[in-house]
Short mmCIF file of C-alpha atoms and ligand atoms in Angstrom, two decimals:
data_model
loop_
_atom_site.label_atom_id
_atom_site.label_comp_id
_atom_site.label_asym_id
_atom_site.label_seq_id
_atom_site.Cartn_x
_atom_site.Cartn_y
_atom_site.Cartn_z
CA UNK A 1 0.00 0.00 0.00
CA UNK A 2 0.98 3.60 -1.03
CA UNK A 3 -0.17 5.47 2.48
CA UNK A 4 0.72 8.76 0.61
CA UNK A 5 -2.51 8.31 -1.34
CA UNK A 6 -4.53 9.00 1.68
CA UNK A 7 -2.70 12.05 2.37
CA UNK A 8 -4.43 13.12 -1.13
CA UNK A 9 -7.97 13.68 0.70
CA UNK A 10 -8.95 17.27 1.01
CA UNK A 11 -10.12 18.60 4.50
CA UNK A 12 -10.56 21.36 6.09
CA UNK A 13 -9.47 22.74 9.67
CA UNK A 14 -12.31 23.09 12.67
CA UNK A 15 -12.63 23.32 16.16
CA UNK A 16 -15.12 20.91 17.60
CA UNK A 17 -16.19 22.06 21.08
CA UNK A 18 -18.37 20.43 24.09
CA UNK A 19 -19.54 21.10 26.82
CA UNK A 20 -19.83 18.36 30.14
CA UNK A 21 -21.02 20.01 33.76
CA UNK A 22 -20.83 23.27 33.03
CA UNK A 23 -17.44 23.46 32.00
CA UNK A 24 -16.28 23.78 27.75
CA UNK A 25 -13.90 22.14 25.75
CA UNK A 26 -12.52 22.22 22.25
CA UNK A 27 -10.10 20.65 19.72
CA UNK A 28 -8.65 21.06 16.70
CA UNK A 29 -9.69 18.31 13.99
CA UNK A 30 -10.00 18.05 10.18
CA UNK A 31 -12.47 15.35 10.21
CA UNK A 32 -15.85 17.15 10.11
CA UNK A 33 -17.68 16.40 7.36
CA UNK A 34 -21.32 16.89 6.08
CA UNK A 35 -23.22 13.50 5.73
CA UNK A 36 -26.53 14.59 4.42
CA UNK A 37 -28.22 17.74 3.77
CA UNK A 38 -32.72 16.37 4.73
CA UNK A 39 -31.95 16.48 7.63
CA UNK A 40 -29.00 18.10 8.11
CA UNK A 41 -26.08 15.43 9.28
CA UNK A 42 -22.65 16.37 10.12
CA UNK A 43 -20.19 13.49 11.09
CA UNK A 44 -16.96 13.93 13.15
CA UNK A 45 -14.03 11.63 14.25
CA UNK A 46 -12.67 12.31 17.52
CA UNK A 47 -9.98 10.33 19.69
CA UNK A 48 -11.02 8.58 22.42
CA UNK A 49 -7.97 10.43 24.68
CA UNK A 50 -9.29 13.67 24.02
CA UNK A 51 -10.94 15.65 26.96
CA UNK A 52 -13.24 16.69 24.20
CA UNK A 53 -14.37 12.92 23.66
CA UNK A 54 -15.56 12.69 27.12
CA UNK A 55 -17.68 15.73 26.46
CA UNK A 56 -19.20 14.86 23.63
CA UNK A 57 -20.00 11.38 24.85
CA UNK A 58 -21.61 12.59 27.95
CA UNK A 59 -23.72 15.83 26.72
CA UNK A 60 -24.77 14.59 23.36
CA UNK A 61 -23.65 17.90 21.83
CA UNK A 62 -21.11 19.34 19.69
CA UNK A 63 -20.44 22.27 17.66
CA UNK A 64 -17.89 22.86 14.69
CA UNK A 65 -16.28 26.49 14.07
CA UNK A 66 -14.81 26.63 10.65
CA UNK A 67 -11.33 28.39 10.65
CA UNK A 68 -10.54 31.10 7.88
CA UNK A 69 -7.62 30.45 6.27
CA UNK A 70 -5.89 33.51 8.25
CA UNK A 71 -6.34 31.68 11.73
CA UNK A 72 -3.21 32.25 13.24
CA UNK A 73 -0.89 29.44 14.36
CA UNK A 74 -1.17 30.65 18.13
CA UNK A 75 -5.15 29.79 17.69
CA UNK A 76 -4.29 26.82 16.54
CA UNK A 77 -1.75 25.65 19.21
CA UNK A 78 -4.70 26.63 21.83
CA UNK A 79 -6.46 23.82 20.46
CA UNK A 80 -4.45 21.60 18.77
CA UNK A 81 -1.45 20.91 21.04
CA UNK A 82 -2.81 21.61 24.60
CA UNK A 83 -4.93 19.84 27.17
CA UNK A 84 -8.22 21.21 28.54
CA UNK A 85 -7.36 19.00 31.45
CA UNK A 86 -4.51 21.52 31.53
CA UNK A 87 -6.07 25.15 30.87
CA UNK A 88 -9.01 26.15 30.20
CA UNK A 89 -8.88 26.92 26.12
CA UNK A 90 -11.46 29.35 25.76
CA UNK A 91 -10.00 32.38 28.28
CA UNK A 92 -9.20 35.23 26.28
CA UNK A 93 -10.51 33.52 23.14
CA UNK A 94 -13.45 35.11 21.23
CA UNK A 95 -16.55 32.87 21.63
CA UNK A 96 -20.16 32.31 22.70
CA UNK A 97 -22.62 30.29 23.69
CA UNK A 98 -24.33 28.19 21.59
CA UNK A 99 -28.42 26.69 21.77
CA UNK A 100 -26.60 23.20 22.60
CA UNK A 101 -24.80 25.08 25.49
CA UNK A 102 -21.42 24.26 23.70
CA UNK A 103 -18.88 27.06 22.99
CA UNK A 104 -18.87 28.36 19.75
CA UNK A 105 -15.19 30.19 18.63
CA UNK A 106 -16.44 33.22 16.99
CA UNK A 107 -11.88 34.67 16.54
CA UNK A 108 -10.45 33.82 13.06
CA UNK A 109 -13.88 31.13 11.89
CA UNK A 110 -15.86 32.25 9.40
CA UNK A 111 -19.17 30.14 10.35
CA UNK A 112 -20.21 27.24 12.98
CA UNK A 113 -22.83 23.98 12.86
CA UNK A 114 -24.31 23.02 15.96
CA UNK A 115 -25.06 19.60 16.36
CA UNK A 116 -26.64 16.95 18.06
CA UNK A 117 -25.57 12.94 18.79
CA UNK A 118 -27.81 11.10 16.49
CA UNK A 119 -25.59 8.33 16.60
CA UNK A 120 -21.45 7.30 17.65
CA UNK A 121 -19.71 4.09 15.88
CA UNK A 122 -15.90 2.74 17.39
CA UNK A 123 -13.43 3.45 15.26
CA UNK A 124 -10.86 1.42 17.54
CA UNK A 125 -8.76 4.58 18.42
CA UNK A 126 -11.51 7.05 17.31
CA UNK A 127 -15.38 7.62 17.96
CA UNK A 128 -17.30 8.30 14.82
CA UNK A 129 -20.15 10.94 15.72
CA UNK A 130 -22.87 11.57 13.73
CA UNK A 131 -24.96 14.70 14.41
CA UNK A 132 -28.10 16.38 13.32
CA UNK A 133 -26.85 20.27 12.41
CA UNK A 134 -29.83 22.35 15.07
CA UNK A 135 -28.17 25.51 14.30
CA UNK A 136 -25.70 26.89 11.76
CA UNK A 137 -24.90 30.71 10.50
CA UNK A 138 -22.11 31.96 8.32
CA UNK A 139 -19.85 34.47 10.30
CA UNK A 140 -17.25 36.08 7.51
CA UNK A 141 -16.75 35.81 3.71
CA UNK A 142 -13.49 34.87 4.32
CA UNK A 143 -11.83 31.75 2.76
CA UNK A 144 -11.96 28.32 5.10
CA UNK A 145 -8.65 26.88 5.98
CA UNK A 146 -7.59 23.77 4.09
CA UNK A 147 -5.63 21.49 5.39
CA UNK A 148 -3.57 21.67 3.03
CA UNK A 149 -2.99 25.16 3.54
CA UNK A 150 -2.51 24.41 7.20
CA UNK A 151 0.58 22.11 6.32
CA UNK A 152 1.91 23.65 3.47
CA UNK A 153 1.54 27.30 3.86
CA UNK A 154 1.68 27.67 7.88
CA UNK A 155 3.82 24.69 8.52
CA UNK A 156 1.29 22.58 10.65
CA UNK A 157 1.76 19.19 12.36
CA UNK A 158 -0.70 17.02 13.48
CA UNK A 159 -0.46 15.62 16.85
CA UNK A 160 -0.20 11.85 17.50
CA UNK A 161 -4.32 11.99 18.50
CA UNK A 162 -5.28 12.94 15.10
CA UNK A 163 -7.24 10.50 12.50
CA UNK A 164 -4.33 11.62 9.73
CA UNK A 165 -1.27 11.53 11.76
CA UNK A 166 1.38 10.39 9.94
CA UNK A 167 5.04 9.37 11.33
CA UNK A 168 7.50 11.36 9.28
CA UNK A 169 10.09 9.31 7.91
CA UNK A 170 13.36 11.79 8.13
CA UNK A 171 14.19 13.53 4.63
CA UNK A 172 17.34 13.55 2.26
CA UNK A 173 19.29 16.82 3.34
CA UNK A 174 19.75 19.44 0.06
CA UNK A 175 22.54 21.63 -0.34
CA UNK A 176 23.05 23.61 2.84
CA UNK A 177 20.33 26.46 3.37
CA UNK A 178 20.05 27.28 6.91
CA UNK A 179 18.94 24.66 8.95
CA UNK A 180 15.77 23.76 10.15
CA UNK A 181 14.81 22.84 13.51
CA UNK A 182 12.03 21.40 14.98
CA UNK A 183 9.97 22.04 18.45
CA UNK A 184 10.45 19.18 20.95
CA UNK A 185 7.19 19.76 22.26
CA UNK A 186 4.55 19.55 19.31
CA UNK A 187 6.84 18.91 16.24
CA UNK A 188 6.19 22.23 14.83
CA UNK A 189 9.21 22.78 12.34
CA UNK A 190 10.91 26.44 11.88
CA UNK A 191 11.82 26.95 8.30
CA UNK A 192 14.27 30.07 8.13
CA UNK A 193 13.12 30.31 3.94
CA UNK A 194 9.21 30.76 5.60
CA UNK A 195 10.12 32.16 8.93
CA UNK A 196 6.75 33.49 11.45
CA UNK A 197 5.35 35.52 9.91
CA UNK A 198 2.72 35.17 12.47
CA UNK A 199 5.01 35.70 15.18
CA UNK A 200 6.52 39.03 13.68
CA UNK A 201 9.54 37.03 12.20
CA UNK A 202 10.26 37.40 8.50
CA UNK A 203 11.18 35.31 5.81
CA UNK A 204 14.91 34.42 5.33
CA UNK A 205 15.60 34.43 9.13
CA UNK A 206 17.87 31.99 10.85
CA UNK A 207 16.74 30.47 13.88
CA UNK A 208 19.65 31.81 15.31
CA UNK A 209 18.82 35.53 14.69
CA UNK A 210 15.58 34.56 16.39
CA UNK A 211 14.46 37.00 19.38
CA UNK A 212 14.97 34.93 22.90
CA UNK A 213 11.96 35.91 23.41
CA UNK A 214 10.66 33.96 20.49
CA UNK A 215 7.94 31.07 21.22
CA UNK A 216 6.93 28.01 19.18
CA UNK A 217 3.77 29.69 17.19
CA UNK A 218 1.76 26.47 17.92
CA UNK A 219 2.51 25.51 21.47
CA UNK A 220 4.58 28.50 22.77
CA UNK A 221 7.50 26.60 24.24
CA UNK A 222 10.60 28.48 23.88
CA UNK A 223 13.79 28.40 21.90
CA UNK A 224 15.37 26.11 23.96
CA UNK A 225 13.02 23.58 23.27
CA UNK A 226 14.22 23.44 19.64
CA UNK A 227 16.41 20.77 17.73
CA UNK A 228 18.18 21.15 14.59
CA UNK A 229 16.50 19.36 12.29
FE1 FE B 301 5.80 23.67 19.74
#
């Protein structure tokens, strides 16, 4: 089998939030998918490790927040590469309250689905759930993120919890531009040609000429916690 085939499926990037006891959760995931349109059906694929699993599974709600393709990498840290059991994800993000009682992320998404558990199938690592959409609205004209876009352009990872994680075998070095190096923590990679542009950083800087005060732009560990590539 060619596994780079499935890395040909398009996808987009969402949070999916919950909510379980009064308290709110969300992730990061690019499995979130529209099943069928009378009724409205969304399906999503969520880890079984994930706080946000739990929440699902116990309230019977979800919602998805589509990201425009601006999101910034700090955004998607928040969600992608840190534990709710950790921090709470929503302080100081923009959001609000949906009719399921889930959060909705209303910062950097251009529209939301609320949904609720119709039905969940075990995916062996994964839950499959499968909600009717009770509420939707379109929140900016912007473009959606891609996944795609999320790898290629912003220079993504996906953590080990994802549906589409894929081990990355180590690559052929070129002729000697600066190096890269990677963050210990979430596997984020700094490319000097791409640089952070999030972050303030342009293009064509060395991680040396980095700020000290530079943080990974997806899980905000610090310089130190970098290794040449
Ligand atoms: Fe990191």
């Amino acid at each position: 089998m060619n596994m780079k085939a499935i890395q040909k499926i398009c996808y987009g990037v969402y949070i999916i939030s919950s909510k379980m006891n009064g308290k709110v959760n969300g992730q990061i995931a690019n499995t979130a998918f529209q099943i069928t349109s009378d009724p409205p059906t969304m399906a999503i694929s969520i880890n079984k490790q994930n706080l946000t699993h739990e929440y699902i599974a116990s309230s019977g709600v979800f919602t998805v927040s589509i990201l425009s393709k601006d999101a910034p990498m700090t955004l998607i840290g928040q969600f992608g590469f840190k534990s709710g059991r950790d921090i709470d994800k929503f302080k100081d993000i923009g959001h609000k309250t949906g009719a399921t009682g889930a959060p909705i992320v209303t910062e950097s998404t251009i529209g939301f689905l609320e949904c609720e558990v119709l039905s969940m199938t075990d995916v062996g690592t994964h839950t499959i759930f499968i909600g009717k959409v009770i509420e939707c609205d379109v929140l900016s004209d912007a473009e959606p993120m891609t996944y795609a876009y999320y790898h290629q352009v912003k220079g993504g990872k996906s953590p080990k919890t994802a549906p589409t994680y894929i081990k990355e075998e180590p690559q052929a070095q070129g002729t000697a531009p600066a190096p890269k190096y990677h963050c210990n923590v979430c596997g984020y990679i700094y490319d000097p040609e791409k640089g952070d542009p999030d972050g303030g950083i342009k293009p064509g800087t060395t991680f040396e000429e980095l700020p000290d005060t530079w943080v990974c732009p997806i899980c905000n560990a610090p310089k130190a916690d970098f290794s040449k590539e």
